[in-house]
Coordinates of C-alpha atoms in Angstrom, one line a residue:
M1 CA -35.7 -16.3 -7.0
N2 CA -32.4 -17.5 -8.1
K3 CA -28.9 -16.2 -6.6
N4 CA -28.0 -14.9 -9.9
D5 CA -31.5 -13.6 -11.1
L6 CA -31.0 -9.9 -9.7
S7 CA -32.7 -8.4 -12.8
N8 CA -35.6 -6.8 -11.0
I9 CA -33.3 -5.2 -8.3
I10 CA -33.3 -1.7 -8.2
K11 CA -29.4 -0.7 -7.7
P12 CA -27.9 2.9 -6.6
E13 CA -26.1 4.9 -9.8
N14 CA -23.1 4.8 -8.1
E15 CA -23.4 0.8 -7.8
R16 CA -19.6 0.3 -9.3
E17 CA -18.1 2.9 -7.3
R18 CA -20.0 1.6 -4.1
I19 CA -19.0 -2.1 -4.3
K20 CA -15.1 -0.7 -4.7
K21 CA -15.6 1.4 -1.6
L22 CA -17.1 -1.9 0.1
N23 CA -14.4 -3.9 -0.9
S24 CA -11.7 -1.3 0.0
Y25 CA -12.6 -2.1 4.0
E26 CA -11.5 -5.8 3.3
I27 CA -15.1 -6.5 5.7
L28 CA -16.8 -9.1 3.4
D29 CA -16.6 -12.8 4.6
T30 CA -14.6 -11.9 7.5
P31 CA -15.9 -13.7 10.6
P32 CA -17.7 -12.2 13.7
E33 CA -16.1 -9.4 15.5
N34 CA -17.0 -8.3 19.1
S35 CA -17.2 -4.8 18.1
F36 CA -19.8 -5.5 15.6
D37 CA -21.8 -7.7 17.5
K38 CA -21.8 -5.2 20.2
I39 CA -23.6 -2.8 18.1
A40 CA -26.4 -5.5 16.8
H41 CA -27.0 -6.6 20.7
L42 CA -27.2 -3.0 21.5
A43 CA -29.9 -2.6 18.9
S44 CA -31.7 -5.8 19.5
K45 CA -32.1 -4.5 23.4
I46 CA -32.8 -0.9 22.7
F47 CA -35.6 -1.9 20.4
N48 CA -36.4 -5.3 22.0
T49 CA -36.5 -7.2 18.9
P50 CA -35.6 -10.8 18.3
I51 CA -33.5 -9.7 15.3
A52 CA -31.1 -7.2 14.8
Q53 CA -28.1 -7.4 12.2
V54 CA -25.0 -5.4 11.1
T55 CA -25.3 -6.1 6.9
F56 CA -22.9 -5.2 4.0
V57 CA -24.5 -5.4 0.2
D58 CA -22.4 -7.1 -1.9
E59 CA -23.1 -7.4 -5.7
D60 CA -25.3 -10.5 -5.4
R61 CA -25.8 -11.1 -1.7
T62 CA -26.1 -9.2 1.6
F63 CA -23.4 -10.4 4.2
F64 CA -24.2 -10.7 7.6
K65 CA -21.4 -9.1 9.6
S66 CA -23.1 -9.6 12.9
N67 CA -26.4 -11.5 12.8
I68 CA -28.7 -11.5 16.2
S69 CA -31.3 -14.1 14.7
P70 CA -32.2 -17.7 14.7
L71 CA -31.3 -17.6 11.1
T72 CA -28.0 -19.2 10.9
A73 CA -26.7 -18.2 7.5
S74 CA -23.6 -15.9 7.0
E75 CA -25.4 -14.2 3.9
I76 CA -28.5 -14.3 1.8
N77 CA -29.5 -13.5 -1.6
R78 CA -29.6 -9.6 -2.4
A79 CA -32.9 -10.5 -4.1
D80 CA -34.5 -11.5 -0.9
S81 CA -32.5 -8.9 1.2
F82 CA -34.6 -5.7 2.6
C83 CA -31.3 -3.6 3.1
T84 CA -31.2 -3.8 -0.5
K85 CA -34.1 -1.3 -0.4
T86 CA -32.4 0.5 2.6
I87 CA -29.1 1.6 0.3
L88 CA -31.4 3.0 -2.2
N89 CA -32.4 5.8 0.7
K90 CA -30.3 8.4 2.4
E91 CA -33.0 8.2 5.4
I92 CA -33.9 4.9 7.3
T93 CA -36.2 2.7 5.5
Y94 CA -38.7 0.7 7.3
Y95 CA -42.0 -1.0 7.2
N96 CA -44.5 -1.5 10.2
D97 CA -45.9 -4.3 8.5
L98 CA -44.3 -6.0 5.6
K99 CA -47.4 -8.1 4.4
L100 CA -49.0 -4.4 3.8
V101 CA -46.1 -3.6 1.4
P102 CA -46.9 -5.2 -2.1
E103 CA -43.6 -5.8 -3.6
L104 CA -42.3 -7.7 -0.1
A105 CA -45.3 -9.6 0.8
E106 CA -44.1 -12.4 -1.3
N107 CA -40.6 -12.3 0.1
P108 CA -39.7 -15.9 1.2
F109 CA -38.8 -14.5 4.8
V110 CA -42.1 -12.8 5.0
K111 CA -44.2 -15.9 3.8
M112 CA -42.4 -18.3 6.1
P113 CA -44.1 -19.1 9.2
N114 CA -43.5 -17.2 11.8
G115 CA -42.2 -14.6 9.3
V116 CA -40.5 -11.1 9.2
R117 CA -43.2 -8.5 9.6
F118 CA -41.7 -5.5 11.1
Y119 CA -38.1 -4.3 9.1
A120 CA -36.1 -1.1 10.1
G121 CA -32.7 -0.1 8.6
A122 CA -30.7 2.7 9.0
P123 CA -27.9 3.0 5.7
L124 CA -24.2 2.6 6.7
K125 CA -23.5 5.8 4.8
T126 CA -19.8 6.6 4.1
I127 CA -18.2 10.2 4.0
E128 CA -18.3 9.8 0.2
G129 CA -22.1 8.9 0.3
Y130 CA -21.7 5.6 -0.5
Q131 CA -24.5 3.0 1.0
L132 CA -22.5 0.1 2.0
G133 CA -25.5 -1.9 3.9
S134 CA -27.6 -1.2 7.1
V135 CA -28.0 -1.8 10.9
C136 CA -31.3 -2.9 10.9
I137 CA -33.7 -4.4 13.3
L138 CA -36.5 -7.3 12.6
D139 CA -39.6 -8.5 14.1
T140 CA -42.3 -11.4 13.5
V141 CA -44.8 -8.8 14.9
P142 CA -45.8 -5.6 13.0
R143 CA -44.7 -2.4 14.8
E144 CA -44.8 1.3 15.0
I145 CA -40.9 3.0 15.2
D146 CA -41.0 6.8 16.7
P147 CA -38.3 9.5 15.6
K148 CA -36.4 9.0 18.8
E149 CA -36.0 5.4 18.0
L150 CA -34.9 6.0 14.4
R151 CA -32.4 8.4 15.6
M152 CA -31.3 5.8 17.9
L153 CA -30.7 3.6 15.0
E154 CA -28.6 6.4 13.0
I155 CA -26.3 6.6 15.5
L156 CA -25.5 2.9 15.7
S157 CA -25.1 2.9 11.6
S158 CA -22.4 5.9 12.1
I159 CA -20.9 4.0 14.9
V160 CA -20.4 1.1 12.3
I161 CA -18.9 3.7 9.6
D162 CA -16.5 4.8 12.7
E163 CA -15.6 1.3 13.4
L164 CA -14.7 0.6 9.6
E165 CA -12.7 3.8 9.4
L166 CA -10.6 2.9 12.0
R167 CA -10.0 -1.0 10.7
I168 CA -8.6 0.6 7.3
T169 CA -6.2 3.5 9.1
T170 CA -5.4 0.5 11.4
R171 CA -4.2 -1.8 8.6
K172 CA -2.7 1.0 6.5
A173 CA -0.9 2.3 9.5
L174 CA 0.5 -1.6 10.2
R175 CA 1.4 -1.8 6.3
T176 CA 3.4 1.6 6.2
Q177 CA 5.3 0.3 9.0
I178 CA 6.0 -3.2 7.5
D179 CA 7.1 -1.6 4.2
F180 CA 9.2 0.9 6.1
M181 CA 10.7 -1.9 7.7
N182 CA 11.6 -3.9 4.6
R183 CA 12.9 -0.9 3.4
V184 CA 15.2 -0.3 6.5
V185 CA 16.0 -4.4 6.1
H186 CA 17.2 -3.6 2.5
D187 CA 19.1 -0.7 2.8
L188 CA 21.4 -1.8 5.8
K189 CA 22.5 -4.6 3.3
N190 CA 24.3 -2.3 1.2
P191 CA 26.7 -0.7 4.0
N192 CA 27.0 -4.3 6.0
T193 CA 28.2 -6.0 2.9
A194 CA 30.9 -3.4 2.7
I195 CA 32.4 -3.8 5.9
S196 CA 32.3 -7.7 5.2
V197 CA 34.1 -7.3 1.6
T198 CA 36.5 -4.3 2.9
A199 CA 37.5 -6.3 6.2
E200 CA 38.4 -9.5 4.3
L201 CA 40.6 -7.4 2.0
L202 CA 41.9 -5.4 4.9
K203 CA 43.6 -8.8 6.0
K204 CA 45.1 -9.3 2.8
K205 CA 46.4 -5.8 2.7
A206 CA 47.9 -5.6 6.4
N207 CA 51.4 -4.8 5.2
Q208 CA 50.6 -1.8 3.3
P209 CA 49.9 0.9 6.0
D210 CA 48.3 3.5 3.3
I211 CA 45.8 0.7 2.0
V212 CA 45.2 -0.6 5.2
H213 CA 44.2 3.5 6.3
K214 CA 41.9 3.7 3.2
F215 CA 39.9 0.2 3.8
A216 CA 39.4 1.4 7.5
D217 CA 38.0 4.6 6.7
R218 CA 35.5 2.4 4.3
I219 CA 34.6 0.6 7.1
K220 CA 33.9 3.8 9.3
N221 CA 31.6 5.2 6.4
S222 CA 30.0 1.8 6.2
A223 CA 29.2 1.6 9.7
N224 CA 28.0 5.5 9.4
N225 CA 25.7 4.3 6.8
V226 CA 24.2 1.7 9.2
L227 CA 24.1 3.8 12.1
N228 CA 22.2 6.6 10.3
S229 CA 19.5 4.1 9.0
L230 CA 19.1 2.9 12.5
N231 CA 18.3 6.7 13.3
H232 CA 16.3 7.1 10.4
L233 CA 14.0 4.4 11.6
L234 CA 13.8 5.9 15.0
D235 CA 12.9 9.2 13.7
L236 CA 10.2 7.9 11.6
S237 CA 8.9 5.9 14.3
Q238 CA 8.4 8.8 16.4
L239 CA 6.6 10.9 13.4
E240 CA 3.9 7.9 13.5
N241 CA 1.2 8.7 10.8
E242 CA 2.8 11.9 9.7
E243 CA 3.9 12.9 6.4
F244 CA 7.5 12.3 6.2
R245 CA 9.1 15.8 4.7
L246 CA 12.3 15.8 2.3
S247 CA 15.3 18.2 4.0
L248 CA 16.2 20.1 1.0
E249 CA 19.2 21.9 0.5
E250 CA 21.5 23.2 -2.2
S251 CA 24.2 20.2 -3.1
D252 CA 26.7 19.4 -5.5
L253 CA 25.6 16.2 -7.8
S254 CA 28.8 15.6 -9.2
E255 CA 30.0 15.2 -5.3
L256 CA 27.4 13.1 -4.5
L257 CA 27.9 10.6 -7.4
H258 CA 31.4 10.4 -6.7
T259 CA 30.6 9.0 -2.9
V260 CA 28.3 6.7 -4.1
K261 CA 31.2 5.4 -6.5
T262 CA 33.8 5.3 -3.6
N263 CA 31.1 3.2 -1.6
F264 CA 31.0 0.5 -4.2
E265 CA 34.6 0.4 -5.3
F266 CA 35.4 -2.6 -3.3
I267 CA 32.4 -4.2 -4.2
A268 CA 33.0 -3.5 -7.9
L269 CA 36.7 -4.9 -7.2
E270 CA 35.5 -8.2 -6.2
K271 CA 34.0 -8.9 -9.6
K272 CA 36.5 -6.5 -11.9
Q273 CA 34.0 -4.1 -12.5
K274 CA 34.5 -0.6 -13.3
I275 CA 32.2 2.4 -12.8
H276 CA 32.8 5.5 -15.2
I277 CA 30.7 8.7 -14.0
D278 CA 30.2 11.8 -16.6
C279 CA 28.4 14.6 -14.6
Q280 CA 27.9 17.8 -16.6
I281 CA 26.1 19.7 -14.0
Q282 CA 28.3 22.3 -12.2
R283 CA 25.5 24.1 -10.9
L284 CA 24.1 23.1 -7.0
I285 CA 20.3 21.7 -7.2
W286 CA 18.4 21.3 -4.6
I287 CA 17.8 18.0 -3.6
D288 CA 17.5 16.0 -0.4
K289 CA 21.0 15.1 -0.5
Q290 CA 20.9 11.7 1.6
R291 CA 17.7 10.7 0.0
L292 CA 18.4 10.9 -3.6
Q293 CA 21.9 9.2 -2.6
E294 CA 19.9 6.3 -1.5
A295 CA 18.2 6.2 -4.7
I296 CA 20.9 6.5 -6.6
T297 CA 23.2 4.0 -4.3
N298 CA 20.3 1.1 -5.4
L299 CA 20.6 2.0 -8.7
L300 CA 24.3 1.1 -8.6
S301 CA 24.0 -1.9 -6.4
N302 CA 21.4 -3.3 -9.0
A303 CA 23.9 -2.4 -12.0
L304 CA 26.9 -4.1 -10.2
K305 CA 24.6 -7.0 -8.8
Y306 CA 23.3 -7.9 -12.3
S307 CA 26.3 -7.1 -14.6
N308 CA 29.0 -9.8 -15.5
P309 CA 32.4 -9.6 -14.1
S310 CA 34.8 -7.6 -15.9
S311 CA 32.0 -5.2 -17.1
R312 CA 31.2 -1.5 -16.5
V313 CA 28.6 0.6 -15.4
Y314 CA 28.1 4.4 -16.5
I315 CA 26.6 6.8 -14.5
A316 CA 25.9 10.3 -16.5
A317 CA 24.2 13.6 -15.2
K318 CA 23.0 16.6 -17.5
I319 CA 20.3 19.1 -17.7
I320 CA 17.7 18.4 -20.4
D321 CA 14.4 20.2 -20.7
N322 CA 15.2 22.3 -17.4
Q323 CA 15.3 19.1 -15.5
V324 CA 17.9 16.9 -14.0
V325 CA 18.7 13.7 -15.8
I326 CA 20.8 11.1 -14.2
E327 CA 21.3 7.9 -16.2
V328 CA 22.8 4.3 -14.5
K329 CA 23.6 2.3 -17.7
D330 CA 25.0 -1.4 -17.5
E331 CA 26.2 -3.9 -19.4
G332 CA 24.1 -6.6 -18.0
Q333 CA 21.7 -9.0 -18.8
G334 CA 19.1 -6.7 -19.9
L335 CA 15.2 -7.1 -19.4
R336 CA 12.4 -8.7 -21.7
E337 CA 9.8 -6.0 -22.5
D338 CA 7.1 -7.3 -20.7
E339 CA 9.2 -6.8 -17.5
I340 CA 10.1 -3.4 -17.5
P341 CA 6.5 -2.5 -16.2
K342 CA 7.2 -4.8 -13.1
L343 CA 10.1 -3.1 -12.1
F344 CA 9.2 -0.5 -9.6
V345 CA 6.6 -3.0 -8.2
K346 CA 7.8 -4.7 -4.4
F347 CA 9.1 -7.8 -4.6
A348 CA 8.8 -8.3 -8.4
K349 CA 10.3 -11.4 -9.6
L350 CA 12.0 -10.9 -12.9
S351 CA 14.2 -13.0 -15.1
A352 CA 17.7 -11.4 -14.4
I353 CA 19.9 -12.9 -11.4
P354 CA 22.6 -11.7 -9.5
T355 CA 25.9 -12.6 -11.1
G356 CA 27.9 -13.2 -8.4
R357 CA 25.3 -15.2 -5.7
E358 CA 24.0 -11.7 -4.3
Y359 CA 20.8 -11.8 -2.2
S360 CA 18.0 -9.5 -3.9
N361 CA 14.9 -9.2 -2.2
G362 CA 12.9 -7.0 -4.7
L363 CA 12.5 -3.7 -2.7
G364 CA 15.3 -1.7 -4.1
L365 CA 13.5 -0.3 -7.2
S366 CA 10.3 -0.1 -5.3
I367 CA 12.9 2.1 -2.6
V368 CA 14.2 4.4 -6.0
K369 CA 10.8 5.1 -6.9
I370 CA 9.4 6.4 -3.6
L371 CA 12.3 8.6 -3.0
V372 CA 12.6 10.2 -6.5
E373 CA 8.5 10.9 -6.6
M374 CA 9.2 12.7 -3.2
H375 CA 11.5 15.0 -4.9
K376 CA 8.3 15.3 -7.6
G377 CA 10.4 13.6 -10.0
K378 CA 10.1 10.4 -11.8
V379 CA 11.8 7.3 -12.9
W380 CA 11.9 4.8 -15.7
A381 CA 14.2 1.8 -17.3
K382 CA 14.8 1.1 -20.9
S383 CA 16.6 -2.1 -22.1
Y384 CA 18.7 -2.5 -24.9
G385 CA 17.8 -6.7 -25.4
K386 CA 18.4 -9.3 -23.8
N387 CA 22.5 -9.4 -22.3
K388 CA 22.5 -6.1 -23.8
G389 CA 22.4 -4.3 -20.7
C390 CA 19.9 -1.5 -19.9
S391 CA 19.7 2.0 -18.6
F392 CA 17.5 3.1 -15.3
F393 CA 16.9 7.0 -15.6
I394 CA 15.8 9.4 -13.0
A395 CA 14.3 13.0 -13.9
L396 CA 14.1 15.6 -11.5
P397 CA 12.6 19.2 -11.4
L398 CA 15.4 21.9 -11.4

């Protein structure tokens, strides 16, 4: 049968979802691994069979993650695989003598010299009920198998599923840590930039005590921001895989916005930019003050970074439909319509470039999205055309 001729194969009703689940484990086409080889070796020894395999049934093939047999291939045509039938059954599928099974007697692995006569396979069943493949044993002579042996094969298949879950959990944890480290690196850039710029200005104003005092405060605040970010890194590391929780408190949004503006005044001064604030919210609102400040800081940083010298950036806040809506509007390069869906994707490459040779790693907006969604809010953008600026909006429930 041709590899692509799968018309006669009966597939599970949830085939599409099953394949999606299988792909999520990122197990296909991976090299042999000791943990899976041990399971196959154990199966071969327990049942005293010359062939034992850990298999995964893909769309048109069966992939051997572990293959204890004379066969050197890493996969075979799905139409020729006994495991294709195993994934149709919740219980173990076994054939004492394949030559006595009409639909399998003509299988090429049965017909070949010294071919397969006995097969037993326990389905690899996920917690959702998707059957991805099998732990199977095969022999070149007919055999009997008793209930205790069947149970042992089921246990081996459950161990494979446990191993898959462990792999995916470990990978998710590693990716979470990597994403978090990227975020911390990004967060540390802004205060360090402020320290550097302020130090340079401080040297130029050394004969003006009042200005020196203000600059010293800016340096102190920026250094504290670095320290706070490092402290959060340590805190989240201790949480390990536990979900991070916001620390909500009643806060003055106007005060928060002016704090963000103050932190960027000297950076804006370098490009002769102006920051204007219009906060129409007088009441206190429940937010994680530090996390929301981080989000707005990222938006303001981008607005200044991608705007031309001598331009203006506006920050407005008001209540609309029982939501706090914050807008950060710039007079910068704007965005193409096709770029807007990519804005909040990590490392997205867009047409706009920093106007003052500032560095950008493409993480800022993805961080904003995370922080806003933690507040049960949403963030979006609107562009007014190329070189006509754009607005970023944050909406938070009251």
